[in-house]
Amino acid sequence: MNYSLTFLGTGGGRVVVFRQLRHSGGMWLHFNGINILIDPGPGSLIRMFERGLEPKDIDVFILSHRHLDHTSDINAVLESATESTKRKKDLLIAPEDSLKECDSVVLPYLKKGIKNIEYMKEGKEILYKDLKITGLIKHIHKGADTYGIKIEDRNKKFVYVPCGRFFDGMLEGYPEKSDIMVFNTTFTHPVPNVDHLAASDVKKMLLKLKPKKAVITHFSLQMLKAVPEKVAEVLTEETKIPVIAARDGLKIEF
Ligand SMILES: [Zn+2]
Ligand SMILES: [Zn+2]
């Protein structure tokens, strides 16, 4: 059995992503034989080839929300993965507002290259082979529908906390004791009126949810200046849960 997570990018926030201070290709999740691409932002296709990963091997595509840093490369990746829709792919999951007719982040012709498109919703369970993919609590995130995501089989449970402003409901809306939990931790401390998680929010969630392992990623300039490894070290000390600061290209087995 083989479970791993490769970070094709770790940037977050306008400056870091759109000046490429960190890469922004999303995450490649390998779940015991099934490959899942999550949030292919700018450069995702390039980063895959750099890491020796093959777009044609992707089984499931997941967009946590429609913002460009999470979706801008989805069309290039689908074109590559489906050989321009000739080799159909199994499953694409995204919130409905990412895919609506007039304003879809996925080009209409490429949707024909996907056998099944599912809209992510709170509490919705999507079954794929041995996997169950569940939409968790809805986040507060700048007008884009965004949901927490749980992916599990009978052996492992992966949980993704995408972008959004912290609120107490998140302490109840996420499951406890997952094998690995990934947090889009854009800031060290909350920034008023900006809908992003901070390390201080992650601390509250870790103390309540107690995953076996946690990863912080999606870093802003504020976070890069604070040095993500140091922030992760403090979180580890404070929560007694191993917290890793993601780096571009980092691969974690879990
Ligand atoms: Zn966003
Ligand atoms: Zn983002």
XYZ file of N, CA and C and ligand atoms in Angstrom:
764
model
N 0.837 -1.202 0.000
C 0.000 0.000 0.000
C 0.867 1.245 0.000
N 0.411 2.229 -0.688
C 1.232 3.404 -0.900
C 0.346 4.652 -0.856
N 0.647 5.503 0.096
C -0.097 6.762 0.238
C 0.914 7.896 0.315
N 0.790 8.859 -0.602
C 1.736 9.974 -0.559
C 1.097 11.249 -1.084
N 1.740 12.336 -0.733
C 1.258 13.659 -1.117
C 2.460 14.445 -1.611
N 2.387 14.940 -2.864
C 3.481 15.730 -3.424
C 2.996 17.156 -3.634
N 3.767 18.097 -3.138
C 3.396 19.505 -3.290
C 3.994 20.048 -4.587
N 3.117 20.304 -5.562
C 3.561 20.907 -6.825
C 3.728 22.408 -6.649
N 3.279 22.926 -5.539
C 3.438 24.339 -5.218
C 3.025 24.589 -3.787
N 3.525 25.672 -3.228
C 3.225 25.996 -1.822
C 2.923 27.488 -1.647
N 2.763 28.195 -2.749
C 2.501 29.639 -2.675
C 1.038 29.936 -2.423
N 0.786 31.068 -1.793
C -0.573 31.563 -1.577
C -0.532 33.073 -1.531
N -1.637 33.685 -1.795
C -1.650 35.148 -1.770
C -1.140 35.712 -3.084
N -1.616 36.898 -3.394
C -1.412 37.469 -4.726
C 0.074 37.615 -5.075
N 0.852 38.193 -4.181
C 2.249 38.491 -4.509
C 3.032 37.198 -4.718
N 2.896 36.277 -3.792
C 3.698 35.049 -3.851
C 3.342 34.221 -5.089
N 2.042 34.104 -5.392
C 1.638 33.278 -6.541
C 1.927 33.992 -7.852
N 1.555 35.255 -7.935
C 1.617 35.898 -9.255
C 2.962 36.573 -9.535
N 3.876 36.446 -8.595
C 5.281 36.712 -8.894
C 6.101 35.422 -8.760
N 5.394 34.304 -8.497
C 6.006 32.967 -8.427
C 7.193 32.909 -7.462
N 7.013 33.530 -6.289
C 8.036 33.439 -5.243
C 8.059 32.022 -4.680
N 6.921 31.367 -4.695
C 6.815 29.921 -4.526
C 5.982 29.402 -5.694
N 6.130 28.134 -6.011
C 5.322 27.542 -7.074
C 3.859 27.430 -6.622
N 2.983 27.098 -7.582
C 1.553 27.146 -7.272
C 0.776 26.054 -8.015
N 1.390 24.893 -8.161
C 0.761 23.839 -8.970
C -0.233 22.949 -8.245
N -0.482 23.200 -6.964
C -1.430 22.366 -6.219
C -0.769 21.133 -5.613
N -1.576 20.112 -5.382
C -1.094 18.894 -4.706
C -1.425 17.671 -5.556
N -0.489 16.736 -5.587
C -0.706 15.431 -6.236
C -0.822 14.405 -5.115
N -2.018 13.874 -4.953
C -2.277 12.919 -3.877
C -2.333 11.515 -4.474
N -1.483 10.634 -3.959
C -1.529 9.235 -4.406
C -2.167 8.407 -3.295
N -3.302 7.804 -3.608
C -4.092 7.120 -2.587
C -4.213 5.653 -2.966
N -3.185 4.896 -2.640
C -3.192 3.453 -2.894
C -3.638 3.103 -4.312
N -2.916 3.626 -5.286
C -3.205 3.284 -6.679
C -4.049 4.301 -7.432
N -4.630 5.252 -6.714
C -5.462 6.265 -7.370
C -4.761 7.623 -7.265
N -4.658 8.332 -8.396
C -3.998 9.645 -8.401
C -5.025 10.759 -8.456
N -4.873 11.702 -7.528
C -5.831 12.797 -7.417
C -5.063 14.113 -7.491
N -5.443 14.964 -8.427
C -4.825 16.287 -8.532
C -5.749 17.307 -7.877
N -5.201 18.053 -6.933
C -6.009 19.024 -6.198
C -5.470 20.436 -6.448
N -6.346 21.330 -6.882
C -6.050 22.765 -6.998
C -4.864 23.107 -7.900
N -4.975 22.780 -9.205
C -3.876 23.093 -10.139
C -3.810 24.573 -10.490
N -3.042 25.309 -9.715
C -2.829 26.734 -9.980
C -1.799 26.947 -11.075
N -1.337 28.197 -11.253
C -0.390 28.507 -12.325
C 0.844 27.604 -12.285
N 1.146 26.986 -13.426
C 2.370 26.174 -13.526
C 2.191 24.708 -13.190
N 0.984 24.287 -12.864
C 0.772 22.903 -12.418
C 1.309 21.884 -13.429
N 1.005 22.111 -14.710
C 1.423 21.148 -15.746
C 2.946 21.038 -15.793
N 3.609 22.174 -15.737
C 5.084 22.183 -15.772
C 5.651 21.457 -14.556
N 5.099 21.748 -13.399
C 5.628 21.146 -12.152
C 5.457 19.625 -12.156
N 4.363 19.140 -12.738
C 4.180 17.684 -12.821
C 5.323 17.039 -13.591
N 5.614 17.573 -14.774
C 6.686 16.984 -15.586
C 8.024 17.118 -14.878
N 8.228 18.236 -14.181
C 9.484 18.416 -13.418
C 9.653 17.326 -12.360
N 8.526 16.874 -11.793
C 8.582 15.872 -10.719
C 8.459 14.456 -11.256
N 8.429 14.302 -12.554
C 8.290 12.971 -13.139
C 6.879 12.412 -13.005
N 5.915 13.292 -12.841
C 4.518 12.851 -12.747
C 3.858 13.044 -14.106
N 2.947 12.164 -14.432
C 2.384 12.110 -15.774
C 0.894 12.465 -15.719
N 0.490 13.572 -16.355
C -0.931 13.973 -16.301
C -1.893 12.848 -16.712
N -1.462 11.995 -17.651
C -2.356 10.905 -18.101
C -2.682 9.932 -16.975
N -1.871 9.933 -15.906
C -2.110 9.012 -14.788
C -3.123 9.548 -13.765
N -3.594 10.776 -13.970
C -4.543 11.341 -12.993
C -5.917 10.689 -13.181
N -6.505 10.280 -12.073
C -7.845 9.679 -12.110
C -8.932 10.676 -11.731
N -8.617 11.518 -10.738
C -9.629 12.428 -10.186
C -9.036 13.834 -10.100
N -9.828 14.817 -10.524
C -9.422 16.225 -10.443
C -10.339 16.916 -9.428
N -9.728 17.626 -8.476
C -10.544 18.322 -7.477
C -10.143 19.790 -7.437
N -11.145 20.672 -7.548
C -10.921 22.107 -7.371
C -11.613 22.511 -6.076
N -10.856 23.055 -5.127
C -11.503 23.435 -3.856
C -12.370 24.677 -4.037
N -11.966 25.568 -4.947
C -12.771 26.753 -5.274
C -12.227 27.400 -6.529
N -12.930 28.405 -7.028
C -12.692 28.882 -8.379
C -11.530 29.868 -8.517
N -10.953 30.337 -7.430
C -9.909 31.354 -7.554
C -8.742 30.862 -8.414
N -8.129 31.827 -9.106
C -7.134 31.513 -10.133
C -5.922 30.755 -9.595
N -5.546 31.035 -8.345
C -4.367 30.339 -7.796
C -4.647 28.854 -7.547
N -5.926 28.442 -7.705
C -6.296 27.037 -7.499
C -6.765 26.356 -8.786
N -6.955 27.150 -9.848
C -7.608 26.580 -11.043
C -6.981 26.979 -12.372
N -6.029 27.882 -12.382
C -5.648 28.476 -13.673
C -5.088 27.448 -14.649
N -4.500 26.351 -14.152
C -3.912 25.360 -15.063
C -4.830 24.169 -15.334
N -6.049 24.196 -14.821
C -6.902 23.006 -15.001
C -7.125 22.688 -16.481
N -7.255 23.720 -17.310
C -7.495 23.450 -18.737
C -6.269 22.837 -19.410
N -5.098 23.377 -19.124
C -3.867 22.825 -19.712
C -3.666 21.383 -19.258
N -3.936 21.122 -17.979
C -3.747 19.761 -17.451
C -4.767 18.801 -18.074
N -6.014 19.241 -18.199
C -7.037 18.364 -18.804
C -6.726 18.092 -20.276
N -6.276 19.111 -20.978
C -5.895 18.924 -22.383
C -4.821 17.834 -22.496
N -3.836 17.907 -21.595
C -2.745 16.939 -21.603
C -3.227 15.554 -21.161
N -3.964 15.522 -20.056
C -4.378 14.248 -19.452
C -5.342 13.480 -20.345
N -6.179 14.215 -21.083
C -7.207 13.539 -21.891
C -6.818 13.456 -23.371
N -5.618 13.911 -23.699
C -5.215 14.021 -25.107
C -6.319 14.713 -25.891
N -6.633 15.921 -25.413
C -7.663 16.732 -26.058
C -9.009 15.998 -26.146
N -9.414 15.442 -25.003
C -10.709 14.763 -24.765
C -10.818 13.353 -25.397
N -9.764 12.890 -26.056
C -9.849 11.560 -26.691
C -9.822 10.430 -25.660
N -8.998 10.620 -24.605
C -8.918 9.610 -23.537
C -9.666 10.151 -22.334
N -10.885 9.741 -22.147
C -11.710 10.353 -21.110
C -11.204 10.028 -19.708
N -11.302 11.016 -18.839
C -10.918 10.848 -17.439
C -12.174 10.631 -16.599
N -11.992 10.002 -15.436
C -13.156 9.529 -14.684
C -13.972 10.622 -13.993
N -13.281 11.517 -13.276
C -14.052 12.319 -12.313
C -13.439 13.696 -12.094
N -14.285 14.708 -12.115
C -13.902 16.072 -11.717
C -14.884 16.528 -10.651
N -14.331 17.070 -9.570
C -15.173 17.545 -8.468
C -14.850 19.012 -8.219
N -15.881 19.846 -8.147
C -15.673 21.278 -7.875
C -16.982 21.863 -7.364
N -16.930 22.979 -6.649
C -18.180 23.635 -6.267
C -18.918 24.108 -7.522
N -20.234 24.188 -7.428
C -21.046 24.491 -8.613
C -20.679 25.843 -9.224
N -20.337 26.825 -8.378
C -20.063 28.165 -8.933
C -18.762 28.198 -9.742
N -17.942 27.147 -9.641
C -16.715 27.089 -10.457
C -17.009 26.649 -11.887
N -18.153 25.996 -12.066
C -18.399 25.309 -13.346
C -19.661 25.796 -14.057
N -20.299 26.844 -13.512
C -21.570 27.255 -14.125
C -21.333 27.780 -15.538
N -22.319 27.492 -16.377
C -22.246 27.704 -17.826
C -21.514 28.977 -18.258
N -21.981 30.118 -17.761
C -21.496 31.388 -18.307
C -20.108 31.746 -17.779
N -19.673 31.083 -16.720
C -18.477 31.570 -16.025
C -17.637 30.391 -15.506
N -17.559 29.326 -16.312
C -16.884 28.111 -15.856
C -15.367 28.254 -15.954
N -14.652 27.796 -14.926
C -13.187 27.827 -14.994
C -12.665 26.692 -15.879
N -13.520 25.690 -16.153
C -13.148 24.612 -17.077
C -13.812 24.898 -18.426
N -13.022 24.940 -19.487
C -13.570 25.243 -20.807
C -14.584 24.177 -21.208
N -15.693 24.597 -21.846
C -16.767 23.643 -22.186
C -16.276 22.428 -22.969
N -15.395 22.604 -23.937
C -14.993 21.438 -24.744
C -14.232 20.421 -23.911
N -13.524 20.884 -22.871
C -12.753 19.955 -22.036
C -13.645 19.169 -21.079
N -14.812 19.735 -20.751
C -15.753 18.985 -19.900
C -16.154 17.680 -20.594
N -16.107 17.681 -21.918
C -16.464 16.450 -22.669
C -15.427 15.349 -22.450
N -14.265 15.710 -21.948
C -13.216 14.724 -21.690
C -13.331 14.085 -20.311
N -14.401 14.408 -19.584
C -14.569 13.863 -18.229
C -15.871 13.073 -18.168
N -15.759 11.829 -17.646
C -16.950 10.974 -17.613
C -17.986 11.467 -16.607
N -17.505 11.942 -15.467
C -18.436 12.301 -14.391
C -17.997 13.601 -13.722
N -18.882 14.589 -13.708
C -18.589 15.846 -13.010
C -19.534 15.943 -11.818
N -18.955 16.105 -10.645
C -19.766 16.195 -9.422
C -19.551 17.561 -8.781
N -20.635 18.156 -8.309
C -20.526 19.411 -7.567
C -20.273 19.110 -6.098
N -19.254 19.749 -5.556
C -18.976 19.604 -4.125
C -20.046 20.349 -3.329
N -20.511 19.697 -2.274
C -21.485 20.331 -1.380
C -21.205 19.886 0.037
N -21.709 20.636 1.003
C -21.507 20.267 2.398
C -22.198 18.933 2.673
N -21.451 17.974 3.176
C -22.028 16.676 3.542
C -22.189 15.704 2.387
N -21.875 16.125 1.177
C -22.040 15.222 0.019
C -20.918 14.190 -0.023
N -21.295 12.941 -0.231
C -20.308 11.867 -0.328
C -20.251 11.371 -1.766
N -19.051 11.350 -2.306
C -18.854 10.879 -3.676
C -18.002 9.617 -3.603
N -18.512 8.537 -4.173
C -17.767 7.278 -4.123
C -17.019 7.083 -5.427
N -15.760 6.682 -5.330
C -14.956 6.405 -6.513
C -14.036 5.223 -6.208
N -14.240 4.106 -6.898
C -13.498 2.876 -6.598
C -13.570 2.612 -5.084
N -12.396 2.492 -4.409
C -12.427 2.234 -2.955
C -12.503 3.510 -2.119
N -12.598 4.652 -2.790
C -12.529 5.930 -2.061
C -13.894 6.501 -1.756
N -13.921 7.227 -0.640
C -15.086 8.080 -0.354
C -14.560 9.505 -0.223
N -15.101 10.407 -1.030
C -14.686 11.807 -1.015
C -15.869 12.609 -0.490
N -15.644 13.341 0.606
C -16.752 14.007 1.282
C -16.528 15.512 1.328
N -17.555 16.280 0.994
C -17.533 17.733 1.166
C -17.795 18.049 2.631
N -16.911 18.834 3.219
C -17.066 19.188 4.641
C -17.637 20.608 4.743
N -17.359 21.240 5.845
C -17.988 22.532 6.144
C -17.672 23.594 5.077
N -18.664 24.438 4.790
C -18.462 25.541 3.837
C -17.639 26.633 4.506
N -16.650 27.121 3.787
C -15.784 28.180 4.322
C -16.331 29.567 3.986
N -15.735 30.557 4.654
C -16.000 31.962 4.308
C -14.803 32.400 3.484
N -15.016 32.603 2.169
C -13.854 32.900 1.323
C -14.235 33.750 0.115
N -14.221 35.023 0.297
C -14.310 36.020 -0.788
C -15.251 35.658 -1.932
N -16.473 35.353 -1.613
C -17.455 35.140 -2.678
C -17.278 33.880 -3.497
N -16.329 33.021 -3.150
C -16.168 31.754 -3.884
C -16.636 30.623 -2.986
N -17.532 29.784 -3.495
C -17.945 28.611 -2.711
C -16.727 27.723 -2.487
N -16.463 27.416 -1.226
C -15.258 26.659 -0.847
C -15.638 25.689 0.265
N -15.245 24.424 0.115
C -15.589 23.424 1.130
C -14.343 22.679 1.581
N -14.330 22.313 2.856
C -13.322 21.379 3.323
C -13.519 20.046 2.610
N -12.451 19.257 2.519
C -12.527 18.002 1.758
C -11.895 16.867 2.560
N -12.622 15.757 2.618
C -12.077 14.551 3.251
C -12.016 13.451 2.200
N -10.872 12.775 2.123
C -10.719 11.655 1.190
C -10.250 10.451 2.008
N -10.978 9.351 1.915
C -10.619 8.205 2.754
C -10.887 6.889 2.043
N -10.129 5.878 2.441
C -10.475 4.500 2.099
C -10.452 3.716 3.415
N -10.382 2.399 3.341
C -10.494 1.655 4.600
C -9.211 1.760 5.432
N -8.139 2.284 4.843
C -6.871 2.383 5.575
C -6.521 3.790 6.063
N -6.786 4.783 5.240
C -6.267 6.122 5.522
C -7.319 7.209 5.330
N -7.108 8.286 6.089
C -8.008 9.434 5.982
C -7.171 10.703 5.782
N -7.402 11.369 4.643
C -6.713 12.618 4.294
C -7.726 13.754 4.404
N -7.323 14.851 5.037
C -8.240 15.988 5.170
C -7.558 17.264 4.682
N -8.281 18.022 3.855
C -7.753 19.267 3.288
C -8.599 20.434 3.788
N -7.917 21.398 4.390
C -8.565 22.630 4.842
C -8.138 23.730 3.868
N -8.963 24.001 2.850
C -8.543 24.988 1.841
C -8.666 26.415 2.380
N -8.603 27.386 1.477
C -8.580 28.791 1.895
C -9.878 29.188 2.594
N -9.774 30.137 3.499
C -10.964 30.665 4.153
C -10.619 31.283 5.480
N -11.516 32.144 5.931
C -11.336 32.794 7.228
C -11.793 31.850 8.339
N -11.057 31.791 9.430
C -11.422 30.900 10.535
C -12.720 31.331 11.207
N -13.548 30.362 11.535
C -14.681 30.599 12.433
C -14.871 29.340 13.277
N -15.506 29.512 14.436
C -15.558 28.404 15.402
C -16.188 27.131 14.839
N -17.113 27.279 13.896
C -17.765 26.106 13.294
C -16.773 25.128 12.678
N -15.613 25.625 12.316
C -14.613 24.752 11.697
C -14.072 23.723 12.686
N -14.150 24.039 13.970
C -13.668 23.086 14.985
C -14.573 21.853 15.031
N -15.848 22.054 14.707
C -16.810 20.944 14.686
C -16.955 20.366 13.279
N -16.686 21.188 12.282
C -16.969 20.805 10.889
C -15.908 19.912 10.274
N -14.804 19.713 10.998
C -13.740 18.822 10.496
C -13.631 17.596 11.385
N -13.255 16.453 10.813
C -13.168 15.221 11.603
C -11.902 15.163 12.457
N -11.972 14.412 13.525
C -10.817 14.219 14.402
C -9.977 13.037 13.917
N -8.713 13.054 14.331
C -7.805 11.904 14.192
C -7.618 11.411 12.754
N -7.510 12.329 11.811
C -7.177 11.900 10.446
C -5.695 11.525 10.393
N -5.291 10.833 9.321
C -3.882 10.450 9.175
C -3.019 11.643 8.795
N -3.582 12.516 7.971
C -2.845 13.722 7.580
C -3.845 14.832 7.297
N -3.495 16.035 7.724
C -4.379 17.184 7.545
C -3.542 18.310 6.948
N -4.000 18.837 5.818
C -3.274 19.912 5.129
C -4.038 21.221 5.317
N -3.332 22.238 5.780
C -3.951 23.532 6.063
C -3.395 24.607 5.121
N -4.257 25.295 4.408
C -3.809 26.466 3.651
C -3.616 27.622 4.631
N -2.398 27.719 5.112
C -2.074 28.632 6.209
C -1.393 29.859 5.623
N -2.191 30.802 5.202
C -1.640 31.926 4.437
C -0.875 32.902 5.324
N -1.351 33.069 6.559
C -0.747 34.078 7.443
C -0.248 33.457 8.749
N 0.583 34.215 9.448
C 0.973 33.814 10.799
C -0.135 34.201 11.786
N -0.665 35.408 11.596
C -1.760 35.896 12.442
C -2.886 36.412 11.544
N -4.138 36.300 11.998
C -5.254 36.726 11.148
C -5.102 38.187 10.715
N -5.428 38.448 9.467
C -5.416 39.809 8.932
C -6.875 40.242 8.784
N -7.272 41.354 9.414
C -8.679 41.760 9.364
C -9.176 41.898 7.926
N -10.384 41.420 7.702
C -11.052 41.549 6.404
C -10.395 40.757 5.267
N -9.474 39.889 5.591
C -8.915 39.004 4.551
C -9.284 37.574 4.927
N -9.953 36.892 3.993
C -10.531 35.572 4.297
C -9.514 34.445 4.153
N -8.508 34.444 5.010
C -7.507 33.375 4.972
C -7.159 32.900 6.378
N -6.779 31.645 6.467
C -6.365 31.056 7.745
C -4.994 31.564 8.162
N -4.795 31.598 9.485
C -3.493 31.948 10.039
C -3.009 30.797 10.917
N -1.714 30.820 11.212
C -1.136 29.748 12.034
C -1.832 29.667 13.398
N -2.233 30.808 13.940
C -2.921 30.792 15.234
C -4.274 30.066 15.139
N -4.906 30.125 13.987
C -6.156 29.365 13.778
C -5.856 27.867 13.664
N -4.775 27.556 12.956
C -4.386 26.151 12.775
C -4.120 25.518 14.147
N -3.492 26.292 15.029
C -3.229 25.780 16.383
C -4.531 25.354 17.072
N -5.556 26.207 17.009
C -6.845 25.867 17.629
C -7.401 24.582 17.023
N -7.310 24.453 15.714
C -7.870 23.277 15.041
C -7.083 22.014 15.400
N -5.774 22.137 15.472
C -4.948 20.958 15.804
C -5.237 20.463 17.218
N -5.367 21.402 18.148
C -5.614 21.006 19.541
C -6.935 20.262 19.671
N -7.913 20.646 18.853
C -9.220 19.993 18.909
C -9.250 18.702 18.074
N -8.631 18.726 16.887
C -8.862 17.660 15.909
C -7.796 16.559 15.923
N -6.640 16.874 16.461
C -5.588 15.880 16.700
C -5.303 14.916 15.542
N -4.967 15.428 14.369
C -4.521 14.513 13.304
C -3.181 13.895 13.675
N -2.834 12.786 13.003
C -1.539 12.152 13.290
C -0.392 13.019 12.797
N -0.664 13.796 11.756
C 0.371 14.594 11.115
C -0.329 15.779 10.453
N 0.350 16.944 10.407
C -0.256 18.104 9.742
C 0.775 18.776 8.850
N 0.282 19.427 7.795
C 1.157 20.166 6.889
C 0.574 21.555 6.692
N 1.439 22.579 6.772
C 1.000 23.928 6.417
C 1.566 24.271 5.041
N 0.747 25.005 4.252
C 1.154 25.381 2.891
C 0.380 26.630 2.489
N 0.499 27.056 1.206
C -0.237 28.217 0.681
C 0.202 29.509 1.392
N 1.499 29.746 1.315
C 2.098 30.825 2.112
C 2.072 32.177 1.410
N 1.734 33.197 2.180
C 1.831 34.594 1.718
C 3.242 35.109 1.986
N 3.481 36.332 1.555
C 4.763 36.986 1.826
C 4.989 37.130 3.338
N 3.900 37.447 4.046
C 4.000 37.580 5.518
C 4.524 36.280 6.126
N 4.010 35.166 5.647
C 4.430 33.867 6.170
C 5.867 33.543 5.749
N 6.212 33.831 4.515
C 7.583 33.539 4.058
C 8.598 34.337 4.878
N 8.240 35.580 5.208
C 9.153 36.394 6.032
C 9.307 35.796 7.422
N 8.238 35.202 7.929
C 8.296 34.593 9.267
C 9.003 33.230 9.231
N 9.258 32.701 8.043
C 9.881 31.393 7.784
C 8.931 30.247 8.208
N 8.285 29.639 7.226
C 7.294 28.590 7.519
C 7.829 27.457 8.400
N 9.102 27.087 8.228
C 9.673 25.999 9.050
C 9.650 26.383 10.537
N 9.936 27.659 10.818
C 9.915 28.097 12.223
C 8.488 28.098 12.763
N 7.552 28.535 11.929
C 6.141 28.543 12.346
C 5.683 27.103 12.625
N 6.092 26.180 11.758
C 5.721 24.768 11.946
C 6.331 24.210 13.232
N 7.546 24.609 13.508
C 8.227 24.134 14.718
C 7.477 24.589 15.977
N 7.065 25.848 15.982
C 6.311 26.373 17.135
C 4.977 25.634 17.272
N 4.303 25.411 16.141
C 3.017 24.682 16.184
C 3.213 23.272 16.736
N 4.308 22.634 16.320
C 4.598 21.280 16.812
C 4.785 21.291 18.327
N 5.569 22.265 18.803
C 5.799 22.366 20.257
C 4.500 22.614 21.010
N 3.678 23.505 20.477
C 2.465 23.910 21.200
C 1.371 22.857 21.174
N 1.366 22.019 20.142
C 0.250 21.063 20.001
C 0.673 19.611 20.201
N 1.990 19.364 20.179
C 2.537 17.995 20.262
C 2.134 17.145 19.057
N 1.698 17.790 18.013
C 1.394 17.086 16.759
C 2.480 17.464 15.751
N 3.067 16.477 15.043
C 4.106 16.831 14.068
C 3.543 17.699 12.940
N 4.049 18.911 12.833
C 3.600 19.841 11.785
C 4.776 20.099 10.843
N 4.524 19.900 9.562
C 5.559 20.068 8.535
C 5.232 21.314 7.717
N 6.242 22.136 7.429
C 6.064 23.248 6.490
C 6.363 22.722 5.088
N 5.393 22.802 4.198
C 5.599 22.266 2.844
C 6.625 23.117 2.098
N 7.373 22.451 1.238
C 8.279 23.124 0.306
C 7.905 22.679 -1.096
N 8.210 23.494 -2.089
C 7.898 23.111 -3.466
C 8.569 21.780 -3.796
N 7.785 20.831 -4.237
C 8.319 19.520 -4.610
C 8.374 18.506 -3.477
N 8.061 18.933 -2.267
C 8.113 18.004 -1.129
C 7.123 16.844 -1.317
N 7.607 15.638 -1.033
C 6.724 14.463 -1.086
C 6.664 13.865 0.315
N 5.443 13.660 0.809
C 5.246 13.129 2.152
C 4.500 11.800 2.044
N 5.042 10.775 2.659
C 4.313 9.493 2.752
C 3.459 9.556 4.012
N 2.305 8.958 3.963
C 1.481 8.966 5.190
C 0.729 7.644 5.353
Zn -9.122 31.612 -2.830
Zn -5.875 30.422 -2.383
